[in-house]
CSV table of C-alpha atoms in Angstrom, one decimal:
chain,number,residue,atom,x,y,z
L,636,UNK,CA,0.0,-5.7,10.7
L,637,UNK,CA,3.6,-4.8,11.4
L,638,UNK,CA,4.4,-2.4,14.3
L,639,UNK,CA,7.0,-0.7,12.1
L,640,UNK,CA,5.8,2.5,10.3
L,641,UNK,CA,5.5,2.4,6.5
L,642,UNK,CA,3.2,1.0,3.9
L,643,UNK,CA,3.0,-2.8,4.4
L,644,UNK,CA,-0.6,-3.9,3.5
L,645,UNK,CA,-1.9,-7.3,4.5
L,646,UNK,CA,-5.3,-6.8,2.9
L,647,UNK,CA,-6.8,-6.3,-0.5
L,648,UNK,CA,-10.1,-4.4,-0.7
L,649,UNK,CA,-11.8,-4.9,-4.0
L,650,UNK,CA,-14.3,-2.3,-5.2
L,651,UNK,CA,-15.8,-4.9,-7.6
L,652,UNK,CA,-18.2,-2.5,-9.3
L,653,UNK,CA,-19.3,1.1,-9.5
L,654,UNK,CA,-22.9,0.0,-10.0
L,655,UNK,CA,-25.3,0.8,-7.2
L,656,UNK,CA,-29.1,0.8,-6.7
L,657,UNK,CA,-28.9,3.9,-4.4
L,658,UNK,CA,-27.9,7.5,-4.7
L,659,UNK,CA,-27.0,8.6,-1.2
L,660,UNK,CA,-26.6,12.3,-0.5
L,661,UNK,CA,-23.1,12.0,1.1
L,662,UNK,CA,-21.6,9.4,-1.2
L,663,UNK,CA,-18.7,10.5,-3.5
L,664,UNK,CA,-18.4,7.3,-5.5
L,665,UNK,CA,-19.0,8.0,-9.2
L,666,UNK,CA,-21.8,5.6,-10.2
L,667,UNK,CA,-21.4,3.8,-13.5
L,668,UNK,CA,-21.7,0.3,-15.0
L,669,UNK,CA,-17.9,-0.3,-14.4
L,670,UNK,CA,-17.0,-3.7,-13.2
L,671,UNK,CA,-13.6,-5.1,-12.2
L,672,UNK,CA,-11.7,-7.1,-14.8
L,673,UNK,CA,-12.0,-10.7,-13.7
L,674,UNK,CA,-8.8,-12.0,-15.2
L,675,UNK,CA,-6.7,-9.2,-13.7
L,676,UNK,CA,-8.4,-9.6,-10.3
L,677,UNK,CA,-7.9,-13.4,-10.2
L,678,UNK,CA,-4.3,-13.0,-11.2
L,679,UNK,CA,-3.8,-10.4,-8.5
L,680,UNK,CA,-5.2,-12.7,-5.8
L,681,UNK,CA,-2.8,-15.4,-6.9
L,682,UNK,CA,0.1,-13.0,-6.6
L,683,UNK,CA,-1.1,-11.8,-3.2
L,684,UNK,CA,-1.1,-15.3,-1.9
L,685,UNK,CA,2.7,-15.3,-2.4
L,686,UNK,CA,3.1,-12.0,-0.6
L,687,UNK,CA,2.3,-10.8,3.0
L,688,UNK,CA,-1.4,-10.2,2.0
L,689,UNK,CA,-3.7,-12.5,4.0
L,690,UNK,CA,-7.1,-10.9,3.9
L,691,UNK,CA,-9.6,-10.0,1.2
L,692,UNK,CA,-12.6,-7.6,1.4
L,693,UNK,CA,-15.2,-6.4,-1.0
L,694,UNK,CA,-17.0,-3.0,-1.5
L,695,UNK,CA,-18.4,-0.9,-4.3
L,696,UNK,CA,-20.7,0.5,-5.5
L,697,UNK,CA,-22.9,-2.3,-4.4
L,698,UNK,CA,-20.8,-5.5,-4.7
L,699,UNK,CA,-23.9,-7.9,-4.7
L,700,UNK,CA,-24.8,-6.4,-8.1
L,701,UNK,CA,-21.8,-8.1,-9.4
L,702,UNK,CA,-22.5,-11.4,-7.7
L,703,UNK,CA,-21.0,-13.6,-10.5
L,704,UNK,CA,-17.6,-11.8,-10.2
L,705,UNK,CA,-17.9,-11.7,-6.4
L,706,UNK,CA,-18.3,-15.5,-6.3
L,707,UNK,CA,-15.3,-16.1,-8.6
L,708,UNK,CA,-13.1,-13.9,-6.5
L,709,UNK,CA,-14.2,-15.6,-3.3
L,710,UNK,CA,-13.6,-19.1,-4.7
L,711,UNK,CA,-10.1,-18.1,-5.8
L,712,UNK,CA,-9.4,-16.6,-2.4
L,713,UNK,CA,-10.5,-19.8,-0.7
L,714,UNK,CA,-8.3,-21.9,-3.0
L,715,UNK,CA,-5.3,-19.7,-2.1
L,716,UNK,CA,-6.1,-20.0,1.6
L,717,UNK,CA,-6.7,-16.3,2.2
L,718,UNK,CA,-8.9,-15.0,4.9
L,719,UNK,CA,-12.0,-12.7,4.4
L,720,UNK,CA,-12.7,-9.4,6.1
L,721,UNK,CA,-16.1,-8.1,5.1
L,722,UNK,CA,-18.5,-7.4,2.2
L,723,UNK,CA,-20.0,-3.9,2.4
L,724,UNK,CA,-23.6,-3.6,1.2
L,725,UNK,CA,-26.7,-1.5,1.5
L,726,UNK,CA,-28.8,-4.6,2.0
L,727,UNK,CA,-31.5,-3.6,-0.4
L,728,UNK,CA,-30.1,-4.4,-3.8
L,729,UNK,CA,-32.4,-7.3,-4.6
L,730,UNK,CA,-35.7,-7.1,-6.5
L,731,UNK,CA,-37.3,-10.2,-5.0
L,732,UNK,CA,-36.8,-12.6,-2.1
L,733,UNK,CA,-36.0,-15.3,-4.7
L,734,UNK,CA,-33.1,-13.2,-6.0
L,735,UNK,CA,-31.9,-12.5,-2.5
L,736,UNK,CA,-31.8,-16.1,-1.5
L,737,UNK,CA,-30.3,-17.2,-4.8
L,738,UNK,CA,-27.4,-14.7,-4.6
L,739,UNK,CA,-26.7,-15.2,-0.9
L,740,UNK,CA,-26.5,-19.0,-1.3
L,741,UNK,CA,-24.2,-18.6,-4.3
L,742,UNK,CA,-21.8,-16.5,-2.1
L,743,UNK,CA,-22.1,-18.9,0.8
L,744,UNK,CA,-21.4,-21.9,-1.4
L,745,UNK,CA,-18.4,-20.1,-2.9
L,746,UNK,CA,-16.9,-20.4,0.5
L,747,UNK,CA,-17.3,-16.9,1.9
L,748,UNK,CA,-17.0,-17.0,5.7
L,749,UNK,CA,-16.3,-13.4,6.5
L,750,UNK,CA,-18.5,-10.6,7.8
L,751,UNK,CA,-21.3,-8.9,5.8
L,752,UNK,CA,-21.5,-5.3,6.9
L,753,UNK,CA,-24.7,-3.3,6.1
L,754,UNK,CA,-24.7,0.5,5.9
L,755,UNK,CA,-27.6,2.0,7.9
L,756,UNK,CA,-27.9,5.7,8.7
L,757,UNK,CA,-29.7,8.9,7.8
L,758,UNK,CA,-28.0,9.0,4.4
L,759,UNK,CA,-28.8,5.5,3.2
L,760,UNK,CA,-32.5,5.8,2.6
L,761,UNK,CA,-33.2,2.1,1.8
L,762,UNK,CA,-36.4,0.4,2.7
L,763,UNK,CA,-35.6,-1.0,6.1
L,764,UNK,CA,-38.1,-3.8,5.6
L,765,UNK,CA,-35.9,-5.0,2.7
L,766,UNK,CA,-32.8,-4.6,4.8
L,767,UNK,CA,-34.3,-6.6,7.7
L,768,UNK,CA,-35.2,-9.4,5.2
L,769,UNK,CA,-31.6,-9.3,4.0
L,770,UNK,CA,-30.2,-9.6,7.5
L,771,UNK,CA,-32.5,-12.3,8.5
L,772,UNK,CA,-31.9,-14.3,5.3
L,773,UNK,CA,-28.1,-13.9,5.6
L,774,UNK,CA,-28.1,-14.9,9.3
L,775,UNK,CA,-30.1,-18.0,8.5
L,776,UNK,CA,-27.9,-19.1,5.5
L,777,UNK,CA,-24.6,-18.5,7.3
L,778,UNK,CA,-25.9,-19.8,10.7
L,779,UNK,CA,-23.5,-17.7,12.7
L,780,UNK,CA,-24.4,-15.2,15.3
L,781,UNK,CA,-21.6,-12.8,14.2
L,782,UNK,CA,-22.1,-13.0,10.4
L,783,UNK,CA,-23.7,-9.5,10.1
L,784,UNK,CA,-22.5,-6.1,11.3
L,785,UNK,CA,-23.7,-2.6,10.6
L,786,UNK,CA,-21.8,0.6,9.7
L,787,UNK,CA,-23.4,3.9,10.4
L,788,UNK,CA,-22.2,7.5,9.7
L,789,UNK,CA,-21.7,9.9,12.7
L,790,UNK,CA,-21.0,13.6,12.6
L,791,UNK,CA,-24.2,14.7,11.0
L,792,UNK,CA,-27.9,13.8,11.4
L,793,UNK,CA,-27.0,11.4,14.2
L,794,UNK,CA,-30.5,11.5,15.8
L,795,UNK,CA,-32.1,10.4,12.5
L,796,UNK,CA,-29.5,7.6,12.1
L,797,UNK,CA,-30.2,6.4,15.6
L,798,UNK,CA,-34.0,6.4,14.9
L,799,UNK,CA,-33.4,4.3,11.8
L,800,UNK,CA,-31.2,1.8,13.7
L,801,UNK,CA,-33.9,1.5,16.4
L,802,UNK,CA,-36.6,1.0,13.7
L,803,UNK,CA,-34.5,-1.8,12.1
L,804,UNK,CA,-34.1,-3.5,15.5
L,805,UNK,CA,-37.9,-3.5,15.9
L,806,UNK,CA,-38.3,-5.0,12.4
L,807,UNK,CA,-35.9,-7.8,13.4
L,808,UNK,CA,-37.8,-8.3,16.6
L,809,UNK,CA,-34.6,-7.6,18.4
L,810,UNK,CA,-33.3,-5.1,21.0
L,811,UNK,CA,-30.8,-2.4,20.5
L,812,UNK,CA,-28.3,-1.1,23.0
L,813,UNK,CA,-26.3,2.1,22.7
L,814,UNK,CA,-23.1,2.0,24.8
L,815,UNK,CA,-22.2,5.6,24.8
L,816,UNK,CA,-21.1,7.6,21.7
L,817,UNK,CA,-18.9,4.9,20.1
L,818,UNK,CA,-20.5,1.5,20.7
L,819,UNK,CA,-23.9,-0.1,19.9
L,820,UNK,CA,-25.3,-3.5,19.0
L,821,UNK,CA,-28.6,-5.1,18.0
L,822,UNK,CA,-29.2,-8.4,19.8
L,823,UNK,CA,-31.7,-11.3,19.6
L,824,UNK,CA,-31.5,-15.0,20.1
L,825,UNK,CA,-28.7,-16.4,18.0
L,826,UNK,CA,-27.8,-13.0,16.5
L,827,UNK,CA,-25.4,-10.3,17.6
L,828,UNK,CA,-25.0,-7.4,15.2
L,829,UNK,CA,-22.2,-5.0,16.2
L,830,UNK,CA,-22.6,-1.4,15.0
L,831,UNK,CA,-19.5,0.4,13.8
L,832,UNK,CA,-19.4,4.2,13.6
L,833,UNK,CA,-17.7,6.0,10.6
L,834,UNK,CA,-16.9,9.6,10.8
L,835,UNK,CA,-18.4,11.8,8.1
L,836,UNK,CA,-15.9,13.6,6.0
L,837,UNK,CA,-17.7,16.7,4.6
L,838,UNK,CA,-16.3,16.7,1.1
L,839,UNK,CA,-17.9,16.5,-2.3
L,840,UNK,CA,-21.7,16.1,-2.0
L,841,UNK,CA,-21.3,16.1,1.8
L,842,UNK,CA,-19.4,19.4,1.9
L,843,UNK,CA,-22.3,21.3,3.4
L,844,UNK,CA,-23.4,18.8,6.0
L,845,UNK,CA,-21.1,20.1,8.7
L,846,UNK,CA,-18.2,22.5,9.3
L,847,UNK,CA,-15.0,20.3,9.1
L,848,UNK,CA,-12.9,22.9,11.0
L,849,UNK,CA,-12.7,23.3,14.7
L,850,UNK,CA,-10.2,23.7,17.5
L,851,UNK,CA,-8.7,20.3,17.8
L,852,UNK,CA,-6.5,18.2,15.5
L,853,UNK,CA,-7.0,14.5,14.8
L,854,UNK,CA,-4.8,11.9,16.4
L,855,UNK,CA,-2.3,10.7,13.8
L,856,UNK,CA,-2.2,6.9,13.4
L,857,UNK,CA,-0.1,6.8,10.2
L,858,UNK,CA,-3.3,6.0,8.4
L,859,UNK,CA,-3.6,2.6,9.9
L,860,UNK,CA,-7.4,3.1,10.1
L,861,UNK,CA,-8.5,3.4,6.5
L,862,UNK,CA,-5.1,2.7,5.1
L,863,UNK,CA,-2.4,0.1,4.7
L,864,UNK,CA,-4.5,-1.8,2.2
L,865,UNK,CA,-4.5,-2.3,-1.5
L,866,UNK,CA,-7.7,-0.6,-2.4
L,867,UNK,CA,-8.6,-1.7,-5.9
L,868,UNK,CA,-11.0,0.4,-7.9
L,869,UNK,CA,-13.3,-1.1,-10.6
L,870,UNK,CA,-10.9,0.1,-13.3
L,871,UNK,CA,-8.0,-1.8,-11.6
L,872,UNK,CA,-6.3,1.3,-10.2
L,873,UNK,CA,-4.8,0.8,-6.8
L,874,UNK,CA,-4.8,3.2,-3.9
L,875,UNK,CA,-3.1,2.8,-0.4
L,876,UNK,CA,-6.3,3.4,1.5
L,877,UNK,CA,-10.1,3.3,1.3
L,878,UNK,CA,-10.5,6.8,2.7
L,879,UNK,CA,-12.3,9.8,1.3
L,880,UNK,CA,-9.3,11.2,-0.5
L,881,UNK,CA,-8.7,8.1,-2.7
L,882,UNK,CA,-10.2,9.8,-5.8
L,883,UNK,CA,-7.0,11.9,-6.0
L,884,UNK,CA,-4.5,10.8,-8.7
L,885,UNK,CA,-1.7,11.7,-6.2
L,886,UNK,CA,-2.7,8.6,-4.2
L,887,UNK,CA,-2.5,6.2,-7.2
L,888,UNK,CA,0.3,3.6,-6.6
L,889,UNK,CA,-0.4,1.5,-9.7
L,890,UNK,CA,-2.8,-1.0,-11.2
L,891,UNK,CA,-3.5,-4.7,-10.7
L,892,UNK,CA,-3.5,-5.0,-14.5
L,893,UNK,CA,0.3,-4.3,-14.6
L,894,UNK,CA,1.7,-4.4,-11.1
L,895,UNK,CA,2.5,-7.1,-8.6
L,896,UNK,CA,2.0,-6.5,-4.8
L,897,UNK,CA,5.7,-6.1,-4.5
L,898,UNK,CA,5.8,-3.4,-7.3
L,899,UNK,CA,2.8,-1.6,-5.7
L,900,UNK,CA,4.6,-1.4,-2.4
L,901,UNK,CA,7.7,0.0,-4.1
L,902,UNK,CA,5.6,2.5,-6.0
L,903,UNK,CA,4.0,3.6,-2.7
L,904,UNK,CA,7.5,4.1,-1.1
L,905,UNK,CA,8.5,6.2,-4.1
L,906,UNK,CA,5.4,8.4,-3.9
L,907,UNK,CA,6.4,11.4,-1.8
L,908,UNK,CA,3.1,12.0,-0.2
L,909,UNK,CA,2.1,8.4,0.4
L,910,UNK,CA,5.5,7.6,1.8
L,911,UNK,CA,5.4,10.4,4.3
L,912,UNK,CA,1.9,9.9,5.6
L,913,UNK,CA,2.7,6.2,6.3
L,914,UNK,CA,6.1,6.8,7.9
L,915,UNK,CA,5.9,10.2,9.5
L,916,UNK,CA,2.2,11.0,9.5
L,917,UNK,CA,-0.1,13.7,8.2
L,918,UNK,CA,1.0,16.0,11.0
L,919,UNK,CA,4.5,15.9,9.6
L,920,UNK,CA,3.1,17.2,6.3
L,921,UNK,CA,1.0,19.8,8.1
L,922,UNK,CA,3.9,21.1,10.1
L,923,UNK,CA,6.1,21.3,7.0
L,924,UNK,CA,3.4,23.3,5.2
L,925,UNK,CA,2.9,25.7,8.2
L,926,UNK,CA,6.7,26.3,8.3
L,927,UNK,CA,6.5,27.3,4.6
L,928,UNK,CA,3.8,29.9,5.5
L,929,UNK,CA,0.5,28.0,4.8
L,930,UNK,CA,-2.3,28.9,7.2
L,931,UNK,CA,-5.2,26.4,7.6
L,932,UNK,CA,-8.8,27.6,8.2
L,933,UNK,CA,-8.8,25.8,11.5
L,934,UNK,CA,-8.1,22.4,13.0
L,935,UNK,CA,-10.0,19.2,12.1
L,936,UNK,CA,-10.5,15.9,13.9
L,937,UNK,CA,-11.0,14.0,10.7
L,938,UNK,CA,-7.7,12.9,9.1
L,939,UNK,CA,-9.4,11.6,5.9
L,940,UNK,CA,-10.9,15.1,5.4
L,941,UNK,CA,-7.5,16.7,6.0
L,942,UNK,CA,-5.8,14.4,3.5
L,943,UNK,CA,-8.4,15.2,0.9
L,944,UNK,CA,-8.1,18.9,1.7
L,945,UNK,CA,-4.3,18.8,1.2
L,946,UNK,CA,-4.5,17.0,-2.1
L,947,UNK,CA,-7.3,19.2,-3.4
L,948,UNK,CA,-6.1,22.6,-2.3
L,949,UNK,CA,-2.4,22.1,-2.7
L,950,UNK,CA,-1.8,19.5,-5.4
L,951,UNK,CA,1.2,21.4,-6.7
L,952,UNK,CA,3.1,20.9,-3.5
L,953,UNK,CA,3.1,17.1,-3.9
L,954,UNK,CA,4.7,15.4,-6.8
L,955,UNK,CA,4.0,11.8,-7.7
L,956,UNK,CA,7.5,10.5,-6.9
L,957,UNK,CA,10.4,11.2,-4.5
L,958,UNK,CA,12.8,11.9,-7.4
């Protein structure tokens, strides 16, 4: 990633399908049978290989429910010598051990050598016995001690999330270590599962889970955390980030069905809101609004929540282009 501010993605994150076998209480993804158009996605991977994009990742919905498409995208990425980031999964999508093994071997044989990240917390109420089987099976097929990681929500119901992580470790006959509020890992012989923490943004179905306003502002990082990626939704629409605000039309920068990576970057630079948050930051937007007389309910540590708040409460202040 460049040290210069601005929108300059080096990763494509495909939301390959809106299908999911779970209905989590905090999730804002609109579940449907939507699946990414294969021809458009394959063509976009080809065009990405000729740009600065170097990494490919997959999310959903539940991406393993579209294993055929997932395999095709992985094979094309390998052929274009692109690297992999991670596949996000709930680890409980399969109906039988046979289906689990069959799908995972298909993904492995397609050439996937990135990380598989499993969501485990108080909000993902999957059967942890199935998740443990998923982790053990994937670790055995890939044969790498770093093949699996875990993502867990923090900011609400953290005690329950910690209990579920501890239970999962026991099911894996492993030990779990919490290194303060930000780091944890599950360890056993030949397996090291790093646990990543994701801040809950109380929007949509999660709006009542915690008060988003407090006394401190977030640290502005020009959205380098969730942003600076081509986040591709199942309908082909592209957003500049995978954050909680990406359902807003004001964050749309194009479509893989019609636009090249170069055109998407140009679109992002011509989008007034997107351009400013990636070059000057969300605090620049905040200060400008405060100077115009806007008073916010408080301060928030979650910049994804604040982005969503701005685009939801003040959409009229942000036009789609800089013209």
